[in-house]
PDB file of C-alpha atoms and ligand atoms in Angstrom:
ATOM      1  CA  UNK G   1      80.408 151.872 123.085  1.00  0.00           C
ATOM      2  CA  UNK G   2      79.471 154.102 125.668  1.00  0.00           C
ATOM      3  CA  UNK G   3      75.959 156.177 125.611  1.00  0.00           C
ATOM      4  CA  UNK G   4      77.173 159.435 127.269  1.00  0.00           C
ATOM      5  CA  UNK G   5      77.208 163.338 126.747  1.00  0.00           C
ATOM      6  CA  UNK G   6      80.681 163.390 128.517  1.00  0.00           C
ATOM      7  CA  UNK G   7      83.893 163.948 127.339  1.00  0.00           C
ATOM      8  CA  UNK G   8      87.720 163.604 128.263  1.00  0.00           C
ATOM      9  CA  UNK G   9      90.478 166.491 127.438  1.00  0.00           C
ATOM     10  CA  UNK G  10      94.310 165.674 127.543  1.00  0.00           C
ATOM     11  CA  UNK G  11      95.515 168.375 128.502  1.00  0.00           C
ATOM     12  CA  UNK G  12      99.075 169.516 128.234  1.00  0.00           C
ATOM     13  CA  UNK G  13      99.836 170.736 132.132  1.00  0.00           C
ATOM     14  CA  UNK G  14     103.096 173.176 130.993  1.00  0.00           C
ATOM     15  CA  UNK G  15     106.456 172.315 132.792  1.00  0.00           C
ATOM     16  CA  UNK G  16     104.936 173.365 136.018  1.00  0.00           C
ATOM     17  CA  UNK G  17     104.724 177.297 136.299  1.00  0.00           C
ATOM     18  CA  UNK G  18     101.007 177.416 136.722  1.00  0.00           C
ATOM     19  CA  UNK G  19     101.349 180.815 134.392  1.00  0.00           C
ATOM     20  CA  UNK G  20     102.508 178.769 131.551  1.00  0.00           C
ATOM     21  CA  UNK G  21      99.196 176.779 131.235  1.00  0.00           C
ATOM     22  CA  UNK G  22      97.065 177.924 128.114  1.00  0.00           C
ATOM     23  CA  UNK G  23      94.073 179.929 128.702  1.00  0.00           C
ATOM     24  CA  UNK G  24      91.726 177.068 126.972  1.00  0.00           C
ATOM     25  CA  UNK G  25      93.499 174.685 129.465  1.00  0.00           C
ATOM     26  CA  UNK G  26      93.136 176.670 132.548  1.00  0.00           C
ATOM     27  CA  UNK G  27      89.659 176.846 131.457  1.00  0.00           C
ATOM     28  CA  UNK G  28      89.144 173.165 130.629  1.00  0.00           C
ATOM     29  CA  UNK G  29      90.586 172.059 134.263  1.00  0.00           C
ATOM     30  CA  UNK G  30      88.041 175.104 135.580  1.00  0.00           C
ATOM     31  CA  UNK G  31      85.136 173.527 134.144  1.00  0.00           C
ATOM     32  CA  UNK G  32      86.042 169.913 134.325  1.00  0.00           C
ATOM     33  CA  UNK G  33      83.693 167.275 136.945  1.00  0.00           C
ATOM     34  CA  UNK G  34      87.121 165.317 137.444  1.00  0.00           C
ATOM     35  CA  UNK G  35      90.840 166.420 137.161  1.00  0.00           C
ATOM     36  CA  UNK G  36      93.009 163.667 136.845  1.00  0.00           C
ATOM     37  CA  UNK G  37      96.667 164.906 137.082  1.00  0.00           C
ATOM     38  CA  UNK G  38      99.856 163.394 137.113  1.00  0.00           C
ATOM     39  CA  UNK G  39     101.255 164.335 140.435  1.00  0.00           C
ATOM     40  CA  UNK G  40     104.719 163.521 140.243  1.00  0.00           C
ATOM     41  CA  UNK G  41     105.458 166.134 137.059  1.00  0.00           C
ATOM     42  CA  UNK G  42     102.627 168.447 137.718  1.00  0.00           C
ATOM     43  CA  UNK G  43     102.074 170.751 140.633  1.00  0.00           C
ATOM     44  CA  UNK G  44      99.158 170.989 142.910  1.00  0.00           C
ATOM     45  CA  UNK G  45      98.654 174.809 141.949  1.00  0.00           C
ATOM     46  CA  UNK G  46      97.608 173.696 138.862  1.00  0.00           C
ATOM     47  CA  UNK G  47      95.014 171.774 139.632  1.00  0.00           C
ATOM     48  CA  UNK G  48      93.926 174.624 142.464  1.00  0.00           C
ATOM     49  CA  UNK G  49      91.679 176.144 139.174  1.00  0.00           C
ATOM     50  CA  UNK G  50      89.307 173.057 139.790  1.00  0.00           C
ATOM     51  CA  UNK G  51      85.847 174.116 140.317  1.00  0.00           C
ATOM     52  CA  UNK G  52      84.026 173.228 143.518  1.00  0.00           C
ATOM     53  CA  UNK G  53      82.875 170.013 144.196  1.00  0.00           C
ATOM     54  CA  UNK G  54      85.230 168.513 141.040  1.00  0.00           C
ATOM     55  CA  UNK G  55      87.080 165.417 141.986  1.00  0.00           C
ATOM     56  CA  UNK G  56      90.742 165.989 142.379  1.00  0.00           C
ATOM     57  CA  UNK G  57      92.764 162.688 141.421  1.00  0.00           C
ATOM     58  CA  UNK G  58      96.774 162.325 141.664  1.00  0.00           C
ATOM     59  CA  UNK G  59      97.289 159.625 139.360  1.00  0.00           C
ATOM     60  CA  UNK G  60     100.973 158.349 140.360  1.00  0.00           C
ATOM     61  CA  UNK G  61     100.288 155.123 142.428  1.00  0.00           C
ATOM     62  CA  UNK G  62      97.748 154.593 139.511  1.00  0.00           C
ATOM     63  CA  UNK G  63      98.133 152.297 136.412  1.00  0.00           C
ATOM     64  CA  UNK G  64      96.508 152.625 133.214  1.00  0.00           C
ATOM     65  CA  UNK G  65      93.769 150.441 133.495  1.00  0.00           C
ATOM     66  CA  UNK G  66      92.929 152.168 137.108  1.00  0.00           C
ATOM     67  CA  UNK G  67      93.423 155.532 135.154  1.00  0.00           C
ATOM     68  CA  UNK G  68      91.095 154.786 132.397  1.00  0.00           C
ATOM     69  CA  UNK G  69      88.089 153.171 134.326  1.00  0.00           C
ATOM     70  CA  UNK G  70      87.985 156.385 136.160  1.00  0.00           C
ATOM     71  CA  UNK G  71      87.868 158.350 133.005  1.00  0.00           C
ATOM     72  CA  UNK G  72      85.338 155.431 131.303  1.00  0.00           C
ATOM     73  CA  UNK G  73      83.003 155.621 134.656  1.00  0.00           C
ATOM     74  CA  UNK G  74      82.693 159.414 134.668  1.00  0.00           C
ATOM     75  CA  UNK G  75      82.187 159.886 131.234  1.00  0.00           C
ATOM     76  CA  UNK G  76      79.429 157.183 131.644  1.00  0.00           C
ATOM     77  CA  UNK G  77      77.444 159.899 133.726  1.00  0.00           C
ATOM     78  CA  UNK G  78      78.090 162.458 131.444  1.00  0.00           C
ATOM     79  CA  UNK G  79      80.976 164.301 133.209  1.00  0.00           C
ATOM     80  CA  UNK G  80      83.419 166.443 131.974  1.00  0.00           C
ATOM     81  CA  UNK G  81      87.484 164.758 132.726  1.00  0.00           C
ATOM     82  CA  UNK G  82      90.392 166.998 132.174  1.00  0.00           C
ATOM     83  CA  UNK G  83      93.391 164.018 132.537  1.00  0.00           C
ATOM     84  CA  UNK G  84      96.843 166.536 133.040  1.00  0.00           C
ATOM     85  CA  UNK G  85      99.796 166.128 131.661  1.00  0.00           C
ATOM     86  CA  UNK G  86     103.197 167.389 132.028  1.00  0.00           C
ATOM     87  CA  UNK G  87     104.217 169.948 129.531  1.00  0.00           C
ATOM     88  CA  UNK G  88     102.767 168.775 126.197  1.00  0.00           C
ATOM     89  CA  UNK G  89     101.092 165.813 125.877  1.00  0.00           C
ATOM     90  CA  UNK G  90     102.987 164.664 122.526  1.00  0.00           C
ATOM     91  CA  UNK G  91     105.760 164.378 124.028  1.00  0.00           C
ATOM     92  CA  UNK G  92     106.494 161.311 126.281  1.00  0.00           C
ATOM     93  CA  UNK G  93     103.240 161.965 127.389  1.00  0.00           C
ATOM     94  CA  UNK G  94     102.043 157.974 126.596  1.00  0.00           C
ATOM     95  CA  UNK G  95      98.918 159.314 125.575  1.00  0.00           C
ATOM     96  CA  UNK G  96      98.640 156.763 122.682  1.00  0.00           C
ATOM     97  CA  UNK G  97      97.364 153.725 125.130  1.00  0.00           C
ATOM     98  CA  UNK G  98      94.673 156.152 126.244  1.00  0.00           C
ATOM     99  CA  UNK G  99      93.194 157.110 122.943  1.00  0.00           C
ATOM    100  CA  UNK G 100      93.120 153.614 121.694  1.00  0.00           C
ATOM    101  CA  UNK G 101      90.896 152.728 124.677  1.00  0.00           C
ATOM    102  CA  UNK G 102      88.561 156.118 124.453  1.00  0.00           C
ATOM    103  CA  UNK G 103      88.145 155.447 120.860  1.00  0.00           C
ATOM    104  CA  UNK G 104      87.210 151.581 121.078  1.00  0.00           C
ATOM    105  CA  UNK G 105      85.129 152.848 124.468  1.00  0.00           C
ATOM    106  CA  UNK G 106      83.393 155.285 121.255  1.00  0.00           C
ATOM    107  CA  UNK G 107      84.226 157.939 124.114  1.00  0.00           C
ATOM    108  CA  UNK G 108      84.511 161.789 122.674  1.00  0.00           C
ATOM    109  CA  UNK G 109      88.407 163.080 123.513  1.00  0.00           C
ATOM    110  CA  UNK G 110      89.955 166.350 122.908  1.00  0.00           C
ATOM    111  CA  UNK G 111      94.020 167.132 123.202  1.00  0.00           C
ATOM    112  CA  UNK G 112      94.950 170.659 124.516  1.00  0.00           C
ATOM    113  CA  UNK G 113      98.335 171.278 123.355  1.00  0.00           C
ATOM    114  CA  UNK G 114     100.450 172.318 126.469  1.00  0.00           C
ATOM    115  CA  UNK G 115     104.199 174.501 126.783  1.00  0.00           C
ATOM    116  CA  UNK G 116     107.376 171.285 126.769  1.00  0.00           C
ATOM    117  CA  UNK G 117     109.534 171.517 129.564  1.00  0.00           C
ATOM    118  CA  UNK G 118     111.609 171.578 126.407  1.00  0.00           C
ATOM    119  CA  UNK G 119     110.895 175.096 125.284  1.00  0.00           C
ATOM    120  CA  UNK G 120     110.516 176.685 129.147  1.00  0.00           C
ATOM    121  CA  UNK G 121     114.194 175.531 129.259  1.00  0.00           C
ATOM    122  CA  UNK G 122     114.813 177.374 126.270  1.00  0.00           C
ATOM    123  CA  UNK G 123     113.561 180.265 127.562  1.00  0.00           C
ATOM    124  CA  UNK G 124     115.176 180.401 131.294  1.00  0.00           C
ATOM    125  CA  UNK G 125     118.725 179.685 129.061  1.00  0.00           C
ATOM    126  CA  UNK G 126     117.779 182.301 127.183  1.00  0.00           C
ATOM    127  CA  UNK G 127     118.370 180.493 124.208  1.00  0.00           C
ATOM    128  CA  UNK G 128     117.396 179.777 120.381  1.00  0.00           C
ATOM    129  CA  UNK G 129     117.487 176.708 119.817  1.00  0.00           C
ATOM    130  CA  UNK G 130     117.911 177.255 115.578  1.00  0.00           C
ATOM    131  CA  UNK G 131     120.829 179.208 115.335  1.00  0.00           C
ATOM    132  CA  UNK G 132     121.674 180.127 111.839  1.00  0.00           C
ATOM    133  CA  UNK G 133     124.812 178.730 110.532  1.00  0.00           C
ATOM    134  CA  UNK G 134     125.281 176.332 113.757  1.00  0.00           C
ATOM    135  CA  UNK G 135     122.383 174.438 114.030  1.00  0.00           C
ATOM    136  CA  UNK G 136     118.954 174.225 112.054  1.00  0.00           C
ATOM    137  CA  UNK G 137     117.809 171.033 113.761  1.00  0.00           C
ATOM    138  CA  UNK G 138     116.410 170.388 116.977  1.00  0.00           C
ATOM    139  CA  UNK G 139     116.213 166.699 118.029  1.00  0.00           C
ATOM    140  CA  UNK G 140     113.674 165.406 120.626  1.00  0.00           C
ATOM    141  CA  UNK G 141     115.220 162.474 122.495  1.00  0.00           C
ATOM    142  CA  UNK G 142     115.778 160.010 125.449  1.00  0.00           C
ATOM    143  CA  UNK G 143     118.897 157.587 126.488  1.00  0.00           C
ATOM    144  CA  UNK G 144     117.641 153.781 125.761  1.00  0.00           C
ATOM    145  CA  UNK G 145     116.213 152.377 128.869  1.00  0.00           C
ATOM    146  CA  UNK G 146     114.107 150.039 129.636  1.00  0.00           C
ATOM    147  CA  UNK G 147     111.820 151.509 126.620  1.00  0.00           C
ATOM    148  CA  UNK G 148     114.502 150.157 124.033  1.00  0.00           C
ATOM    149  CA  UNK G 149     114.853 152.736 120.899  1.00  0.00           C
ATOM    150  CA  UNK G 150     114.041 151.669 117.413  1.00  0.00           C
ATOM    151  CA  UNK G 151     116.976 151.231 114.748  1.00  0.00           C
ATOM    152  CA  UNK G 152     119.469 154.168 114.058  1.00  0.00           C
ATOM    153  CA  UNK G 153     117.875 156.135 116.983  1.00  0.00           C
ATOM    154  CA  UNK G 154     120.410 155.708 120.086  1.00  0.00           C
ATOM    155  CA  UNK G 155     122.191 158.680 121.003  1.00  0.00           C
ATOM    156  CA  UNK G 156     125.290 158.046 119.131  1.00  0.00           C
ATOM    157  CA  UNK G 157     123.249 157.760 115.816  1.00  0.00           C
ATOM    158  CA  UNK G 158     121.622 160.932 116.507  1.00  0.00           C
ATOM    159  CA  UNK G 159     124.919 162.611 117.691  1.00  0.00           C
ATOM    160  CA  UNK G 160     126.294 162.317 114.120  1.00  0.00           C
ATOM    161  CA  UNK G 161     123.764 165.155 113.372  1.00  0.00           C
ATOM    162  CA  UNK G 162     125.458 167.705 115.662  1.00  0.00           C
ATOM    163  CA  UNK G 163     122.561 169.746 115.687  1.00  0.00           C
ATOM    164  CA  UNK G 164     121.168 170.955 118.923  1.00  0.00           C
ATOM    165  CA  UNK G 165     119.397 167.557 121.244  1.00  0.00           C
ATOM    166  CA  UNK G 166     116.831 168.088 123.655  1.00  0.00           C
ATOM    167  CA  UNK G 167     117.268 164.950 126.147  1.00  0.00           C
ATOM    168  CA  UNK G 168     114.359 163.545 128.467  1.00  0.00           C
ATOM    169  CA  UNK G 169     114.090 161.034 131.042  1.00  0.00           C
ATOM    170  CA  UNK G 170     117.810 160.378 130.662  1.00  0.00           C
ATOM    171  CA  UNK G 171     120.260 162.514 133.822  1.00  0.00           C
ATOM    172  CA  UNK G 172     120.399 159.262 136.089  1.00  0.00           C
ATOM    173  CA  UNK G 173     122.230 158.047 132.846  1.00  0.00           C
ATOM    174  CA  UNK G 174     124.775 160.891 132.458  1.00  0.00           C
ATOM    175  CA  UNK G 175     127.899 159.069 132.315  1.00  0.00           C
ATOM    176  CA  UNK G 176     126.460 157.281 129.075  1.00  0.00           C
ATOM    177  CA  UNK G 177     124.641 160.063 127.790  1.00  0.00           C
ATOM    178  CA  UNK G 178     128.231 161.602 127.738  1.00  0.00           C
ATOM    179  CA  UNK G 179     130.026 158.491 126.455  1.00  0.00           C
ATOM    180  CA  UNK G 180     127.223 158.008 123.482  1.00  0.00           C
ATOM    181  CA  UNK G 181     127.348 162.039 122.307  1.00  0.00           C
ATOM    182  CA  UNK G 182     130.914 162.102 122.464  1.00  0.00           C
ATOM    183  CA  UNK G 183     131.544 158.587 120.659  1.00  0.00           C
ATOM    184  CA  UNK G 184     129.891 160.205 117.114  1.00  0.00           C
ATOM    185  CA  UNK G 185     128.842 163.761 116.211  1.00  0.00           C
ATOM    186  CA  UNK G 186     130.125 166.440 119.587  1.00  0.00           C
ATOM    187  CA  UNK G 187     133.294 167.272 120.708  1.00  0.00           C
ATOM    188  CA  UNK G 188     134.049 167.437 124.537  1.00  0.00           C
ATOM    189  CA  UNK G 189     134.073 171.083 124.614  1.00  0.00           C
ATOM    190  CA  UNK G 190     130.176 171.046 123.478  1.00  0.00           C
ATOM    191  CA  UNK G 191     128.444 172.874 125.179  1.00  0.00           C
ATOM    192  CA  UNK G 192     125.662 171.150 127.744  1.00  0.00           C
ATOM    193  CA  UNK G 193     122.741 172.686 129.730  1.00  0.00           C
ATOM    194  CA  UNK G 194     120.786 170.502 132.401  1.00  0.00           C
ATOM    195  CA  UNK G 195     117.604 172.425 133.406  1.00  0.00           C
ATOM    196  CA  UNK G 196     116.220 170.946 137.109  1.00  0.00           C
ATOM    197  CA  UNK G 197     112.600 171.234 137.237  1.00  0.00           C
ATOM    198  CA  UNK G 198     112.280 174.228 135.150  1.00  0.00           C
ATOM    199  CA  UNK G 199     109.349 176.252 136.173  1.00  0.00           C
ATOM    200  CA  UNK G 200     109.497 175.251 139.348  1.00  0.00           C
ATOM    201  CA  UNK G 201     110.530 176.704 142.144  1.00  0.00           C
ATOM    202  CA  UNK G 202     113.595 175.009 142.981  1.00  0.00           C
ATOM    203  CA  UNK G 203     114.544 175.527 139.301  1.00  0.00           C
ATOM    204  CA  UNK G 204     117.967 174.859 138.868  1.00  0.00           C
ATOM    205  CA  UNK G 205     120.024 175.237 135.623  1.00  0.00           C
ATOM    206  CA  UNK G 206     123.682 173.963 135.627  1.00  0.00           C
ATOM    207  CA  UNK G 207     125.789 174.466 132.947  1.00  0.00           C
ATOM    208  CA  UNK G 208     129.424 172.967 131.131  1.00  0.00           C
ATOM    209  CA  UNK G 209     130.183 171.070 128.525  1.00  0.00           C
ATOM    210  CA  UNK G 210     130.140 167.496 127.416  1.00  0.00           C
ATOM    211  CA  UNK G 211     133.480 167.054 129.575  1.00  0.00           C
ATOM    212  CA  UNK G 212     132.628 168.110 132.513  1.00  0.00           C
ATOM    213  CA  UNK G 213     128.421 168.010 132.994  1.00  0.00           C
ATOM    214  CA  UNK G 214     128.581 164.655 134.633  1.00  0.00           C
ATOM    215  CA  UNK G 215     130.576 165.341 137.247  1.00  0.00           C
ATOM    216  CA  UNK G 216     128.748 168.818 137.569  1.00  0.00           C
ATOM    217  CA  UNK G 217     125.429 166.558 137.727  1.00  0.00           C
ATOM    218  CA  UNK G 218     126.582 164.160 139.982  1.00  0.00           C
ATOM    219  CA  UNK G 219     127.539 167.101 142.467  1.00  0.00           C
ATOM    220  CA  UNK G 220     124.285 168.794 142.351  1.00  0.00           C
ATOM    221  CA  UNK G 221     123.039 165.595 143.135  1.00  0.00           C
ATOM    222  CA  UNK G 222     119.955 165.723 140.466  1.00  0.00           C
ATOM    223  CA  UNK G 223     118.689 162.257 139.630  1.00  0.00           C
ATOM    224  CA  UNK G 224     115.336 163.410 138.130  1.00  0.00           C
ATOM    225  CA  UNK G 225     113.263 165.638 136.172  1.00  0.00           C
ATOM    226  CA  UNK G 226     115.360 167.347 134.646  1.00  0.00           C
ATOM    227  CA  UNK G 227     116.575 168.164 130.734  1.00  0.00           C
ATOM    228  CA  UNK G 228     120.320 168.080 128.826  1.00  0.00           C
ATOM    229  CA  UNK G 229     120.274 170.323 126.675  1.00  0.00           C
ATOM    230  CA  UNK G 230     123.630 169.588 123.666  1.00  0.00           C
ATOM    231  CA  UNK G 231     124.659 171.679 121.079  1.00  0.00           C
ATOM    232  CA  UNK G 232     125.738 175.776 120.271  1.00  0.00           C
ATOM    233  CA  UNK G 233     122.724 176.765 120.991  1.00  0.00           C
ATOM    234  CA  UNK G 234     123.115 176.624 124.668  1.00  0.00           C
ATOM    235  CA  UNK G 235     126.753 177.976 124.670  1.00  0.00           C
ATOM    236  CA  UNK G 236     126.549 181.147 126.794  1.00  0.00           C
ATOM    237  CA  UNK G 237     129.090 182.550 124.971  1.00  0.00           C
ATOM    238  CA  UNK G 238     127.540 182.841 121.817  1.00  0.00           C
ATOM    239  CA  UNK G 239     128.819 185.309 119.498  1.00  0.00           C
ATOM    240  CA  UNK G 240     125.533 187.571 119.629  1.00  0.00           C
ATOM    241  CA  UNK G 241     127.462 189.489 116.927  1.00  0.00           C
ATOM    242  CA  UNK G 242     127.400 186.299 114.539  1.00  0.00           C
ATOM    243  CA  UNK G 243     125.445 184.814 112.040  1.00  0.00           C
ATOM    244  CA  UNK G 244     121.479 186.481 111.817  1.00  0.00           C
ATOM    245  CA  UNK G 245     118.247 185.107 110.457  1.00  0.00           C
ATOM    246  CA  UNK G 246     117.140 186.290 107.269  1.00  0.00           C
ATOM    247  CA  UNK G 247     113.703 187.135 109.139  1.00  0.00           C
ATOM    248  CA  UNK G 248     114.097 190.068 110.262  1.00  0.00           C
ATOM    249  CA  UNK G 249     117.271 191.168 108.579  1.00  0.00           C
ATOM    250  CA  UNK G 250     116.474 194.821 106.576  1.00  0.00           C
ATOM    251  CA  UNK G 251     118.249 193.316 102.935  1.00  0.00           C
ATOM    252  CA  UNK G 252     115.661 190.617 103.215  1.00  0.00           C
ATOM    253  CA  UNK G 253     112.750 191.212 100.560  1.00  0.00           C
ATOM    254  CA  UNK G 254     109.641 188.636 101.899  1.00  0.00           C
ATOM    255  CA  UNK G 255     106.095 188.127 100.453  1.00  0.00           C
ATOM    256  CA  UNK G 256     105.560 191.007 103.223  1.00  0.00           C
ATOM    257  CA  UNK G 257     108.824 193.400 103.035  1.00  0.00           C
ATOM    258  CA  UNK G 258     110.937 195.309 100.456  1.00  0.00           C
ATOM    259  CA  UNK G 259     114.730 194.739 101.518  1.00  0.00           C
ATOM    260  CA  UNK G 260     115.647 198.803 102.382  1.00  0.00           C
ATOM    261  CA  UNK G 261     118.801 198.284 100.704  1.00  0.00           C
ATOM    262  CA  UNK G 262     117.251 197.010  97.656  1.00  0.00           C
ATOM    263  CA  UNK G 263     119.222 194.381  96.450  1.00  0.00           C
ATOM    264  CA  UNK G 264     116.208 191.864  96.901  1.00  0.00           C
ATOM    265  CA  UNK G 265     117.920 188.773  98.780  1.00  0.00           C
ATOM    266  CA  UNK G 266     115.087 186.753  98.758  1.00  0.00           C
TER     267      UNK G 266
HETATM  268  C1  LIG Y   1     107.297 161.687 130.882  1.00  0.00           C
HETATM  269  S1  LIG Y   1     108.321 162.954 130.257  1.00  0.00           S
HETATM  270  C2  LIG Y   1     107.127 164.201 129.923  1.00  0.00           C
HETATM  271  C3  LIG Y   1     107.596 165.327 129.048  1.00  0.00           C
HETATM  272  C4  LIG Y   1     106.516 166.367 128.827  1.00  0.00           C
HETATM  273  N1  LIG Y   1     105.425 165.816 128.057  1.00  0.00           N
HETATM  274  C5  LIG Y   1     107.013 167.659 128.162  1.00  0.00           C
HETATM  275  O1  LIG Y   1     106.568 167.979 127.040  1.00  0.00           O
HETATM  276  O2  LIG Y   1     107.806 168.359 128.791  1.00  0.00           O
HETATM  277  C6  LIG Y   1     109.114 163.472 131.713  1.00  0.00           C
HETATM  278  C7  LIG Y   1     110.494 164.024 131.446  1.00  0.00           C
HETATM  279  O3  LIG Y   1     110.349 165.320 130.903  1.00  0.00           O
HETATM  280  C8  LIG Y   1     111.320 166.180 131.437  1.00  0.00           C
HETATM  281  N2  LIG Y   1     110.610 167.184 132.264  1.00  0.00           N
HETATM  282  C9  LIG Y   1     109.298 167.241 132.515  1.00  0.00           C
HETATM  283  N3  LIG Y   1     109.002 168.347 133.241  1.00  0.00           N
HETATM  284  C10 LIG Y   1     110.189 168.968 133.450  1.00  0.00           C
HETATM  285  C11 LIG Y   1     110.553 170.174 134.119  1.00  0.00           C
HETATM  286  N4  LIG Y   1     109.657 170.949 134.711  1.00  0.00           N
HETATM  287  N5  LIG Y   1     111.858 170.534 134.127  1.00  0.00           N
HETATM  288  C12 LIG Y   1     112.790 169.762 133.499  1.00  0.00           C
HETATM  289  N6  LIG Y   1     112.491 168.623 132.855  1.00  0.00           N
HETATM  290  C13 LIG Y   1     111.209 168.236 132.824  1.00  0.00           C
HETATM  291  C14 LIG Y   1     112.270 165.321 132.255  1.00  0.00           C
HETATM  292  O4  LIG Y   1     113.279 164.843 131.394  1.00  0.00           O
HETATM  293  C15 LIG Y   1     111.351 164.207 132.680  1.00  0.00           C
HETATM  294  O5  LIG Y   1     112.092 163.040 132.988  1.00  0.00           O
END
């Protein structure tokens, strides 16, 4: 156990925008003795809110064990670490390793919940990712590699769904990506997004379907950070005169709304 009046935040970094950090992280990083970031996902604007005198730490060519006595030694003295992460820290963020050795270290920890590059690719598609009557679903997901995936969660499994599939970590895989999606679930005509280093500013979005992303891909010569995107949701040619939500709709009678036409759907 460590005697100290310090204390370590994860906080979730956004995709890379610096405008898409929250304002409790933004103030976090401003206020923190050491920023630890991870440099290869996050950019250096974002740690540019670091106060004066903090200690600025890319943490790429460091392991976890070089990571965490850097966290352990500074808490020790009673600073304040803000270790960055891309987007949100639930998500791939392999924050699980670090919490097991804050909490046997008896070291205080906080997790600031940060904006997935999954949901700033939503948003330069301009897409919904639940679209009533297509998809309800949204799966999370990443090709096996050399992190092997538990039972009934490779791709094909999970293509059976046919909902819409958010894919990390995976585009130097395409060619599989493509033969797992189609082999169960999509059809080649499904529509794909791949979203390069969304928030950045070489941003890049390319767009097809499951026949013809790889090769589009392999053009564009993108072999990392970067999001496929699978399902209706991300077809550009959605029929914005189809299906609505019930959420807004003005027949809709909620805990908070009469329907105007009065026959109560509820
Ligand atoms: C280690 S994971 C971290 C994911 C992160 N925790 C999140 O919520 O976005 C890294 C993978 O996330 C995706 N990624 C992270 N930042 C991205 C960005 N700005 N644009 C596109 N994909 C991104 C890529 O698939 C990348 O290989």
């Amino acid at each position: 156990m460590i005697d100290t009046q310090g204390k370590v935040y994860i906080v979730g970094g956004g995709p890379g925008d610096p405008e898409l950090l929250t304002l409790k992280a933004k103030r976090i990083i401003e206020s923190a003795d050491v920023v630890i970031f991870a440099d290869s996902l996050v950019p250096p604007q974002i740690v540019e809110f670091a106060k004066d005198g903090a200690q600025v730490i890319g943490s790429s060519e460091l392991n976890l064990d070089q990571i965490m006595e850097l966290e352990l030694n500074a808490v020790k003295e009673g600073k304040v670490v803000a270790r960055i992460q891309s987007g949100d820290p639930s998500i791939y963020g392999a924050i699980l390793e670090q919490m097991r050795i804050l909490d046997d270290a008896g070291v205080e920890f906080e997790i600031i919940p940060g904006v997935s590059a999954a949901f700033a690719a939503a948003a330069v598609l301009k897409s919904e990712f639940t679209v009533p009557e297509k998809s309800q679903t949204v799966i999370m997901t990443r090709m096996e590699g050399r992190v092997a995936m538990p039972e009934g969660e490779q791709l094909k499994d999970l293509a059976a769904h046919g909902c819409t599939m958010v894919i990390f970590l995976s585009i130097t895989r395409m060619t599989k990506v493509v033969r797992e999606l189609t082999s169960s679930g999509y059809t080649e005509d499904t529509p794909v997004a791949v979203v390069y280093r969304v928030g950045w500013s070489d941003e890049l979005i390319i767009r097809g379907t499951l026949k013809d992303i790889a090769a589009k891909v392999r053009a564009a010569k993108i072999t990392l950070q970067a999001l496929i995107i699978v399902g209706d949701a991300v077809d550009p040619g959605l029929d914005r005169g189809g299906a609505v939500s019930h959420l807004y709709s003005a027949d809709y009678t909620h805990r908070y709304r009469k329907a105007v036409s009065g026959n109560g759907k509820s």
